[in-house]
Structures are given as C-alpha cells and as structure tokens.
XYZ file of C-alpha atoms in Angstrom:
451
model
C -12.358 -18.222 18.826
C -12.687 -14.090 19.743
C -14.980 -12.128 17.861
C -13.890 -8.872 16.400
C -15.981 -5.666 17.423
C -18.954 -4.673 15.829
C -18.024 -2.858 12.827
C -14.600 -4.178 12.070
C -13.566 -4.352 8.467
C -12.790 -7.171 6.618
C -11.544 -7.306 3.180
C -9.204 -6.636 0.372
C -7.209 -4.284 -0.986
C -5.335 -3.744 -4.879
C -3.860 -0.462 -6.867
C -5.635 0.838 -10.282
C -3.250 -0.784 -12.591
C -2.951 -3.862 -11.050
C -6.737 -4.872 -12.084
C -7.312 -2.353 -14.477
C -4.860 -2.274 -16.848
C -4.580 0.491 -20.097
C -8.446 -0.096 -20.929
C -10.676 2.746 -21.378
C -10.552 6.633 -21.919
C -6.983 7.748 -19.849
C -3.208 8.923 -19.770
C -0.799 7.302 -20.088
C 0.948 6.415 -16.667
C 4.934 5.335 -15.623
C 3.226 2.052 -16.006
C 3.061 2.311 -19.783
C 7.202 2.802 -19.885
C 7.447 -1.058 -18.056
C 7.577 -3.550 -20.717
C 6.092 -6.752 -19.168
C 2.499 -7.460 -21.383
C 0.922 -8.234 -17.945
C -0.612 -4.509 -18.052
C -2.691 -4.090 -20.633
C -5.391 -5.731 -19.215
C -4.019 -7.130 -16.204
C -7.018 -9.272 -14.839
C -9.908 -6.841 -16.921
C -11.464 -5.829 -13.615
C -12.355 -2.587 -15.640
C -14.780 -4.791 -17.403
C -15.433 -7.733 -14.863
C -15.930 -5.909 -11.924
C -19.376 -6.500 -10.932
C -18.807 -10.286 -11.095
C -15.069 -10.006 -8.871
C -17.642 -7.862 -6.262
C -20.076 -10.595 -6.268
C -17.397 -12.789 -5.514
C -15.723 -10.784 -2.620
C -20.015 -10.231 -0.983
C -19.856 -14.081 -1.030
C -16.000 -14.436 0.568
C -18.351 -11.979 3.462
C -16.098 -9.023 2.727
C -17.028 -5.376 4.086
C -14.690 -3.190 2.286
C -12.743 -2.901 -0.745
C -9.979 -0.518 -1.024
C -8.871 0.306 -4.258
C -6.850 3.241 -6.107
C -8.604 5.906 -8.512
C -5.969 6.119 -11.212
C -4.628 9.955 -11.312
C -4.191 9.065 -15.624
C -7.193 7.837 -15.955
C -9.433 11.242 -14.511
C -6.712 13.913 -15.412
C -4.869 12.245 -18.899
C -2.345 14.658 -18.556
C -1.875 14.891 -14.632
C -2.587 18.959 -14.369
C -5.432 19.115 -16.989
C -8.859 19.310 -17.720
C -10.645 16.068 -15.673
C -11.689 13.216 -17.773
C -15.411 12.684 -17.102
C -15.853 9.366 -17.978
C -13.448 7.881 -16.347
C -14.665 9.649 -12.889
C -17.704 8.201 -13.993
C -16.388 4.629 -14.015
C -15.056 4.903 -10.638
C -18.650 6.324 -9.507
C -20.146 3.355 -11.004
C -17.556 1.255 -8.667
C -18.620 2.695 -5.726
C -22.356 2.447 -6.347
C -21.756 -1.316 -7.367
C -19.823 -2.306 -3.820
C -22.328 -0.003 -1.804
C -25.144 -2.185 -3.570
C -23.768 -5.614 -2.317
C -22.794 -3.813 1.482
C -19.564 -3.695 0.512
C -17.979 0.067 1.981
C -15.419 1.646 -0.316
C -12.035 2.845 0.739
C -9.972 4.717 -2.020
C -5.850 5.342 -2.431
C -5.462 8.204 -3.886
C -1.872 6.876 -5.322
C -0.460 3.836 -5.381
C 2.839 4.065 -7.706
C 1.669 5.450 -10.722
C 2.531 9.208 -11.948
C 0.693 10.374 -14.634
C 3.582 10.277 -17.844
C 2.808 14.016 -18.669
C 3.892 14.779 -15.378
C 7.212 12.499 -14.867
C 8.533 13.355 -18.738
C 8.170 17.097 -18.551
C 8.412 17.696 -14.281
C 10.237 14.306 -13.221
C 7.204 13.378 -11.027
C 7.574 14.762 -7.144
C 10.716 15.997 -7.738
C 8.743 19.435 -8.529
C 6.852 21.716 -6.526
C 4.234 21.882 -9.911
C 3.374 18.207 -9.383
C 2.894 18.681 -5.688
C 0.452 21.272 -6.288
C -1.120 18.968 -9.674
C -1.603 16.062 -6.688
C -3.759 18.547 -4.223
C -5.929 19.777 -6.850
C -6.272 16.325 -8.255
C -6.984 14.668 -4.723
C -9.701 17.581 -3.499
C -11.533 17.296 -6.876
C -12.028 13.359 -6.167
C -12.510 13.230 -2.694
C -14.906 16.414 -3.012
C -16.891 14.687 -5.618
C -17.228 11.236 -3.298
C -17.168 12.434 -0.221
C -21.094 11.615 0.073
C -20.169 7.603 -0.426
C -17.042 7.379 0.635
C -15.792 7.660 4.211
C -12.282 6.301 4.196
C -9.194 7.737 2.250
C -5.951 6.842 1.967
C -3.381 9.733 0.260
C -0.031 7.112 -0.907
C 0.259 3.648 -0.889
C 3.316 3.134 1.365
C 4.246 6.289 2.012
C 7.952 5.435 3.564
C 9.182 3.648 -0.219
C 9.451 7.038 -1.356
C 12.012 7.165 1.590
C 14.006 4.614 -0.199
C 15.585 4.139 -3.700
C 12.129 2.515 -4.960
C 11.562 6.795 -4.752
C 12.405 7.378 -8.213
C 10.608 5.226 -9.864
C 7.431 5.272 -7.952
C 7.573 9.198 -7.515
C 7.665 9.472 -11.277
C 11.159 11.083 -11.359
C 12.352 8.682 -13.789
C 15.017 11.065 -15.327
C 16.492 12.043 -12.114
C 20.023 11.711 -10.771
C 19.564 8.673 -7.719
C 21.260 11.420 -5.158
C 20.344 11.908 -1.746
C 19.196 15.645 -2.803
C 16.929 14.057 -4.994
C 15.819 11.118 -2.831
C 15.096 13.586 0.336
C 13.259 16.029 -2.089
C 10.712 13.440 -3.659
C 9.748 12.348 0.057
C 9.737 15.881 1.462
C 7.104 16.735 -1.433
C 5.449 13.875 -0.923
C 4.692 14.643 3.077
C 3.854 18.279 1.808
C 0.985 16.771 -1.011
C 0.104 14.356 1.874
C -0.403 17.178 4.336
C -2.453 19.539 2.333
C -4.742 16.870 1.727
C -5.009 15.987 5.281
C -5.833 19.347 6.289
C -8.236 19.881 3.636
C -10.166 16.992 4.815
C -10.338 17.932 8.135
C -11.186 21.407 7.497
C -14.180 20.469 4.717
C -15.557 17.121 5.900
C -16.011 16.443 9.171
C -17.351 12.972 8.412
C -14.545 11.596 6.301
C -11.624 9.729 7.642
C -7.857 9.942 6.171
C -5.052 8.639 7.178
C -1.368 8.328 6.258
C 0.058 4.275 5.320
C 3.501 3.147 5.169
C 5.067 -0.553 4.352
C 5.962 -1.414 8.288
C 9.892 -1.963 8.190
C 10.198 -4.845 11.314
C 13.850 -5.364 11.198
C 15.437 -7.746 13.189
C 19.742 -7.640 14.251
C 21.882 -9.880 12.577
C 23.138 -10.349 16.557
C 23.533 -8.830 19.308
C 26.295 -7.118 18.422
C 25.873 -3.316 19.229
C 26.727 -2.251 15.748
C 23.731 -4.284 14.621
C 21.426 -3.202 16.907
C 21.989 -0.121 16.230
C 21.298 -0.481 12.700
C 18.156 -1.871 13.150
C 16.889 0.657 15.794
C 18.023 3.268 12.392
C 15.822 1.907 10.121
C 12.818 1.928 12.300
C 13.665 6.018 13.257
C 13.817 6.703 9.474
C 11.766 4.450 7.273
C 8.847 3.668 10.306
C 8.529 6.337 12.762
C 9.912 9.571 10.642
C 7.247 9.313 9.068
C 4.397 8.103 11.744
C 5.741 11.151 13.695
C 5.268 13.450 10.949
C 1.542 11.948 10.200
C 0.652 12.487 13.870
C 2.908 15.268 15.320
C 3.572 17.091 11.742
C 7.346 17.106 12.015
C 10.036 15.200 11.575
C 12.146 13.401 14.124
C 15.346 15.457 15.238
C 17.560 12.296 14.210
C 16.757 12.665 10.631
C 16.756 16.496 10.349
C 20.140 16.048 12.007
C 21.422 13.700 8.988
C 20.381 15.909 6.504
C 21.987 19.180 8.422
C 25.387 16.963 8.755
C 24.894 15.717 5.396
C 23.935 19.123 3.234
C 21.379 17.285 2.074
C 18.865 19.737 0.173
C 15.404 18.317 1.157
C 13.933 21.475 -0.687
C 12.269 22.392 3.328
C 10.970 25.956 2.529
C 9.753 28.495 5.537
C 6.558 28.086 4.891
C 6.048 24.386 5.007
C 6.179 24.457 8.583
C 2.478 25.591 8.445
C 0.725 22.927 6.166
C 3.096 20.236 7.816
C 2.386 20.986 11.756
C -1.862 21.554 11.057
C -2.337 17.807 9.685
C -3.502 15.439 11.881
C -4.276 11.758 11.479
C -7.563 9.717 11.793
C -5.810 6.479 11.830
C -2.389 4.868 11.081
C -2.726 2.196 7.999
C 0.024 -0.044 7.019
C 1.120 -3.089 5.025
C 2.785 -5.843 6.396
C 4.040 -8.802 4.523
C 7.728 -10.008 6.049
C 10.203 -9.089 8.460
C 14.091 -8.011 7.230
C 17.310 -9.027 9.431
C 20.063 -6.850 8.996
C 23.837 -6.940 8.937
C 25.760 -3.883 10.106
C 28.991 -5.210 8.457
C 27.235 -4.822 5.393
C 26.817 -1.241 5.478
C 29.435 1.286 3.965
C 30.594 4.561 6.216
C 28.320 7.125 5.490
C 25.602 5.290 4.126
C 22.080 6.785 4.438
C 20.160 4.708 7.128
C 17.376 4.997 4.650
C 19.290 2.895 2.561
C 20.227 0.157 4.797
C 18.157 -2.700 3.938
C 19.240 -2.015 -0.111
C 22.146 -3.143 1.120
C 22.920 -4.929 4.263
C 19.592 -7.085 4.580
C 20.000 -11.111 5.116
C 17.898 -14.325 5.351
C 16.601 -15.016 8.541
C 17.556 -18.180 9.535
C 14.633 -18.707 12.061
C 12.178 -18.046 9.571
C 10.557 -20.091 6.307
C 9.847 -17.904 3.068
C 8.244 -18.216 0.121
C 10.388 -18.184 -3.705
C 10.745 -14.523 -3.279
C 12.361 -14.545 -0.479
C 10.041 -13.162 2.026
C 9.664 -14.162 5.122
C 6.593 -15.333 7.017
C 6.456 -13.987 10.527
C 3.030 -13.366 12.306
C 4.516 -12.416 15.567
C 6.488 -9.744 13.624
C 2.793 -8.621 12.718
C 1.911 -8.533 16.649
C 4.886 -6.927 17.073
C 3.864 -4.160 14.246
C 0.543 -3.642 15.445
C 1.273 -2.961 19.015
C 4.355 -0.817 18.484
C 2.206 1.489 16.137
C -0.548 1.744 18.635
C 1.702 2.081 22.099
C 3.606 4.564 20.417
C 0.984 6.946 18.818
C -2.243 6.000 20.468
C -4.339 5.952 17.124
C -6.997 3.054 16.001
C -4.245 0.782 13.506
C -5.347 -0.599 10.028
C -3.334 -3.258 8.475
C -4.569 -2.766 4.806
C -2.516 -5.110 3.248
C -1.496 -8.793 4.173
C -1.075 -11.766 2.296
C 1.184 -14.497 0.859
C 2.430 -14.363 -2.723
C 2.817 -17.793 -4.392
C 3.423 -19.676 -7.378
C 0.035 -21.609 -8.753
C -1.073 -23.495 -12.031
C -5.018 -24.657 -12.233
C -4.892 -28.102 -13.905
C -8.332 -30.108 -15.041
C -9.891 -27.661 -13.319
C -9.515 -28.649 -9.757
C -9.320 -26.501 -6.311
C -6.214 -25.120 -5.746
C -5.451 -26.457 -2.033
C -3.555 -23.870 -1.060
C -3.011 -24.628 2.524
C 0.019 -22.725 2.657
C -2.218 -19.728 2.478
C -4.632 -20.864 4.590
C -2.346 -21.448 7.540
C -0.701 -17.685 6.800
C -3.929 -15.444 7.590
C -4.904 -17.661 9.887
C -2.092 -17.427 11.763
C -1.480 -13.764 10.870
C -5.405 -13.137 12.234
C -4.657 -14.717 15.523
C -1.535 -12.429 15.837
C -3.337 -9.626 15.426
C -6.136 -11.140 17.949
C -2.901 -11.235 20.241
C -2.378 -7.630 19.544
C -5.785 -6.505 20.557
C -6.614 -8.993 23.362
C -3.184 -9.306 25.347
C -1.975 -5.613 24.062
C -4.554 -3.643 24.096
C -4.544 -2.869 20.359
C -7.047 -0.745 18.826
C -7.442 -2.353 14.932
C -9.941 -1.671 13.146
C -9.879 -3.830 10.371
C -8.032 -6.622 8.243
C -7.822 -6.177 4.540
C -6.169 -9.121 2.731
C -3.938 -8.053 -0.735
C -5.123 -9.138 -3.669
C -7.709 -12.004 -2.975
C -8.453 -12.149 -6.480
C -5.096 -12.835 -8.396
C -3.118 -9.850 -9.697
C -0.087 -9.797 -11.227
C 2.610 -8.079 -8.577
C 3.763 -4.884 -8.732
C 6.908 -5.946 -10.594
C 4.043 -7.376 -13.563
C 4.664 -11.580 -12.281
C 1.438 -12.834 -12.483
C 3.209 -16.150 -11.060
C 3.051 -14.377 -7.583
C -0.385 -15.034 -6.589
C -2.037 -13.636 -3.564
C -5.773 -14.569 -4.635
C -7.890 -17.346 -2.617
C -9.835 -16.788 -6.027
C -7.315 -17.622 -9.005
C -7.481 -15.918 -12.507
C -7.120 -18.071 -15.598
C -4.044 -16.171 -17.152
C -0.261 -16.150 -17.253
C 2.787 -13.549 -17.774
C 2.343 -14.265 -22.029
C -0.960 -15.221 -22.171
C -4.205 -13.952 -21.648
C -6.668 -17.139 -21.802
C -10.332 -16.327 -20.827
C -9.434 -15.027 -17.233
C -12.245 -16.902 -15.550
C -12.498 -16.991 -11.944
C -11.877 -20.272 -9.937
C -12.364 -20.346 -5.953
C -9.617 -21.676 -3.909
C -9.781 -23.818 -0.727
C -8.895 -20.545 1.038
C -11.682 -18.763 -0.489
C -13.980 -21.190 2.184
C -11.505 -20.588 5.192
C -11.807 -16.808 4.482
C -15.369 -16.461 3.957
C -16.262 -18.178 7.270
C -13.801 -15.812 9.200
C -15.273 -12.772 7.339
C -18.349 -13.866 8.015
C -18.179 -14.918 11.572
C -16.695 -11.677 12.188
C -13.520 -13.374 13.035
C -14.934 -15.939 15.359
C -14.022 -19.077 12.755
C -10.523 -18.466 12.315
C-alpha cells in the first residue's frame, strides 16, 4: 500500500511493427521477408490509434513508449526522408500529449530497413552505422520540443547473441563470431554517437541505453556452474551497462576476443565516440529468469552463447506455454543489482505475461493469472525501492493492448485489453477490456497505492 513518487511513470510499451503493420507510405523492412500474415496489419494501430490512446488515458497511463519505424521515414534506410510518414508519428505524439499521456520513442526495435540488410547486410557495415546516426538526429532533432525521453535499441545485449543476425539486418551473413562481435561493436558505436549528440544539442532530453536483463540462476552449486552463470551476466548484462555508463568494455570480454582473434572491427578512433557517452538512465526488460547447466556447454564456447545452449527449466519456478518463467524476486533482484552497481535512476520498460486467450459470447476475459503477475512483479519492485534503496522511475507494462509477439503468434497475449483477431484471421479487431484492465487502472491511477 506505498505510493510511488510524484512523477513516476506508468504505462506501456510496443515496437512499430508490432501495431502498425505494412500500412501506409514506407520501406519495406526485414519484417516483410517473415512469412506469418500477422504483419500486415497487425492490430491497425496505424489507423485506430486515437481510440487504443483513449483506452490506455482510461487504464490511468502516463507514458507510451513506442518505436518510429526507420522504413517508414527513410523507405530506403540512407535516403531522402519520407514526410508523411514523420508526419504520422507527429500526429502520435500530439494525440498522447492531448490525453496527458508523455511520449517515449525507440529509435529501433528489430527492424532494418530491407535496402539496407540486402545491399549492406544491416550493422554488419560501417555505411549502416553512419545511415542509423543521421536517421536518429533527424528524428530526435525534429521532436525534441515534445519529446523528452529516448531510447536508441530495443534490447541492446540480443545483438550480443545469435538473435544478432537477424535483428541487426545481416541476414546474408556467415553466423561467425567475427560477424556476431562486429554487428554488436557497430551497434555500441551508432548507440554512442547518438548519446553524445544528445547531450551535446539538448540539454533537456533524456537517453538512455536498454538491454533484456539476463538473471541467470546455477544449475547447482557446483563451481563449474557458477561460474557460468557469473559469465553470462559479465557479457550479455554488464558488458554492456559498463560500456553505457563508463564507455568501455569490460577487460573480461576484450580478453576473449584478444585470445580468440576475434575481429570486432574496434578501429583507433572509436575510442573517442565510445568513452564521451554518458547515460541518463539504465532501461531494461524483464520477463523470466534462465538456469543454466555448465555440462551443457562445449570447450570453447562463447559465453555469449551460453544460454543458446546450456539453459534448463527451473524446477522452483511455474511458467507459462512458452516456457518462461515467472519470477518477481528475480525482478528485485534485477532492479537492485542495476542500481547498486551503476548508481543511475532504473526503468523497467517492459514487463508482462504472454498467454494464450479466446473471447467467447463476448464475456471478460478473467485473466487472473495476469493480474496476480504485475501485481506481484509491482510489489517486487516496491521491495527494490523501499528495502534497497532503488531509484525507479517508472513501470511500463508490454503490450497492454494485444499484439502479436515478436515471432508474429498473436496467441501470446500480453494485453489486459484483448484484440478481436487471430494468426489467419483478421475479424473486426475490436477492443474488449479485461478484468486486468480494472486492477491496472486503479494502480496507475493511485499512483501505485492500489496494488
């Protein structure tokens, strides 16, 4: 029964093509390669978006984050800019500021422009690197009146992992650890010029780096599997925190790649953008905790790679279909490592609980299940700030009006508002509260006191 401070966020967070779909004036994307029919108009939020806003002012929500599409305002990635489709995200903006709803936009969230992936393979090349900066200083230039809070990747350590290839657009690329080290390395670099252009033009904005928060648990106590565990948090958690707040990377991981002869593509003169960038706040995801099994993993085996591999059910936790678990304490335990280890305000982003849901004679979904996850998953992060001395600054939920997942299921709901379609079939996509669309509103609303 704590209330959160004044000004804490509350609210929800999607990507471009996960509400968008391939409406409107834009390029092609990666997306348009997948072949699930899911995309093309995903849940029509370019059309429907002033009634989905009206929804989330009701559910008492205080910020939206959502992606500008890189297709959809330069068609071919390194182009001439597409003015009406910077207009429709200006119209976005004006339409959440208009219902006191503050904007927060990710600059990328998965999906590379096709001109730029068929003819560069995506971050693989300097060229794209340089596409991304120009790109990301047009847009936040043109916004930076309305919109304080920017976000430069979507889960920034996947491109640390074999999702890289596909989500850095470098979908003709050999899967070698060259390659793998490269796409991340570029990556940090288009990160940190964006960063530092920030803080050298706008004073008042706020940008931050965000990574998918890799809690991972030991098998046992067995040294071998501690050690693997205490791995994957150096190089898929705090490589990268250390680089968004210290602007290197840690000696472990340079080590690797020296033993290794990995070619990361590290020129001279990276050492200047990387070291100037500086962090406003750390933002993350969080959605399960992994256990891992050192007897799993091969000699030699990048520990970037671990979890592709070695990762195991946790038999102490429940999951949903897919597999992942639900842990709030492993959120308290995310939040509070974060913030004792780099002393900057912490913003879980994304946090939810994908599951499988069918409206029938148009009655509430009781999702209880769902219900009992953020409410749990709030008071952890209470925990975190009360007992721990946490500074969060806000809670954004994933997807609280249905979207299809990332992988195109639009049987994986997150929504406490569900969407009348399916994987085949469009239907009329109305909206239909859930029972958690009450339990959320009241803790939005009460500013976290009614959770």
């Amino acid at each position: 029964m704590t209330t959160m401070p004044t000004g804490f966020f509350w609210g929800n967070s999607t990507s471009s093509m996960q509400t968008e779909g391939f409406q409107g004036v834009r390029g092609k994307s990666t997306y348009d390669l997948k072949k699930e029919t899911t995309w093309e108009k995903t849940i029509d939020e370019y059309h429907r978006y002033p009634e989905d806003f009206d929804l989330m002012a009701e559910m008492g929500v205080n910020m939206y984050r959502f992606e500008i599409s890189w297709a959809r305002v330069v068609p071919d990635g390194d182009g001439e800019f597409n003015e009406a489709g910077i207009q429709f995200y200006s119209d976005m903006i004006d339409a959440l500021q208009a219902r006191g709803i503050q904007p927060m936009i990710a600059l990328y969230h998965f999906d590379m422009p096709l001109a730029l992936a068929e003819k560069y393979n995506g971050f693989l090349s300097r060229h794209v690197v340089d596409a991304y900066v120009r790109y990301a200083k047009e847009i936040i230039s043109r916004f930076a009146d309305r919109v304080t809070y920017w976000l430069t990747f979507n889960e920034h350590n996947l491109y640390f992992t074999n999702m890289a290839y596909d989500i850095g657009g470098a979908i003709n690329a050999e899967q070698s650890l060259d390659n793998l080290y490269q796409i991340f390395h570029h990556t940090m670099l288009a990160h940190a010029h964006v960063a530092n252009f920030v803080h050298e033009q706008f004073n008042q904005l706020k940008i931050g780096g965000m990574l998918a928060y890799q809690v991972t648990y030991p098998a046992t106590s067995k040294p071998t599997d501690v050690f693997a565990a205490r791995r994957v948090d150096t190089f898929l958690n705090d490589n990268l925190l250390t680089m968004f707040t210290a602007g290197h990377y840690l000696p472990e991981v340079l080590a690797f790649v020296a033993t290794h002869n990995i070619d990361m593509d590290y020129q001279p003169k990276d050492d200047a953008v990387l070291s100037k960038q500086t962090s406003d706040f750390i933002a993350f995801s969080y959605y399960r905790t992994d256990m891992l099994n050192a007897d799993k993993i091969p000699d030699g085996t990048a520990p970037n790679r671990y979890l592709d591999i070695a990762n195991e059910k946790n038999p102490y936790l429940t999951a949903n279909e897919w597999s992942w678990t639900i842990d709030p304490l492993g959120f308290r335990n995310a939040l509070t490592s974060i913030y004792s280890r780099y002393q900057l305000p912490v913003f879980p982003v994304e946090n939810g609980l994908g599951w499988r849901e069918e409206m029938t004679d148009d009655q509430m979904i009781q999702d209880d299940y769902r219900i009992q996850y953020h409410r749990d998953h709030i008071d952890a992060m209470k925990q975190a700030m009360i007992e721990d001395g946490t500074n969060v600054i806000g809670y954004l939920g994933w997807g609280l009006i249905d979207i299809p997942s990332s992988s195109g299921d639009m049987n994986k709901r997150y929504g406490a508002v569900y969407v009348n379609r399916t994987n085949e079939e469009e239907r009329d996509m109305s909206r239909s509260k859930k029972a958690s669309f009450d339990y959320l509103r009241d803790v939005f609303k009460s500013n976290g006191f009614n959770s």
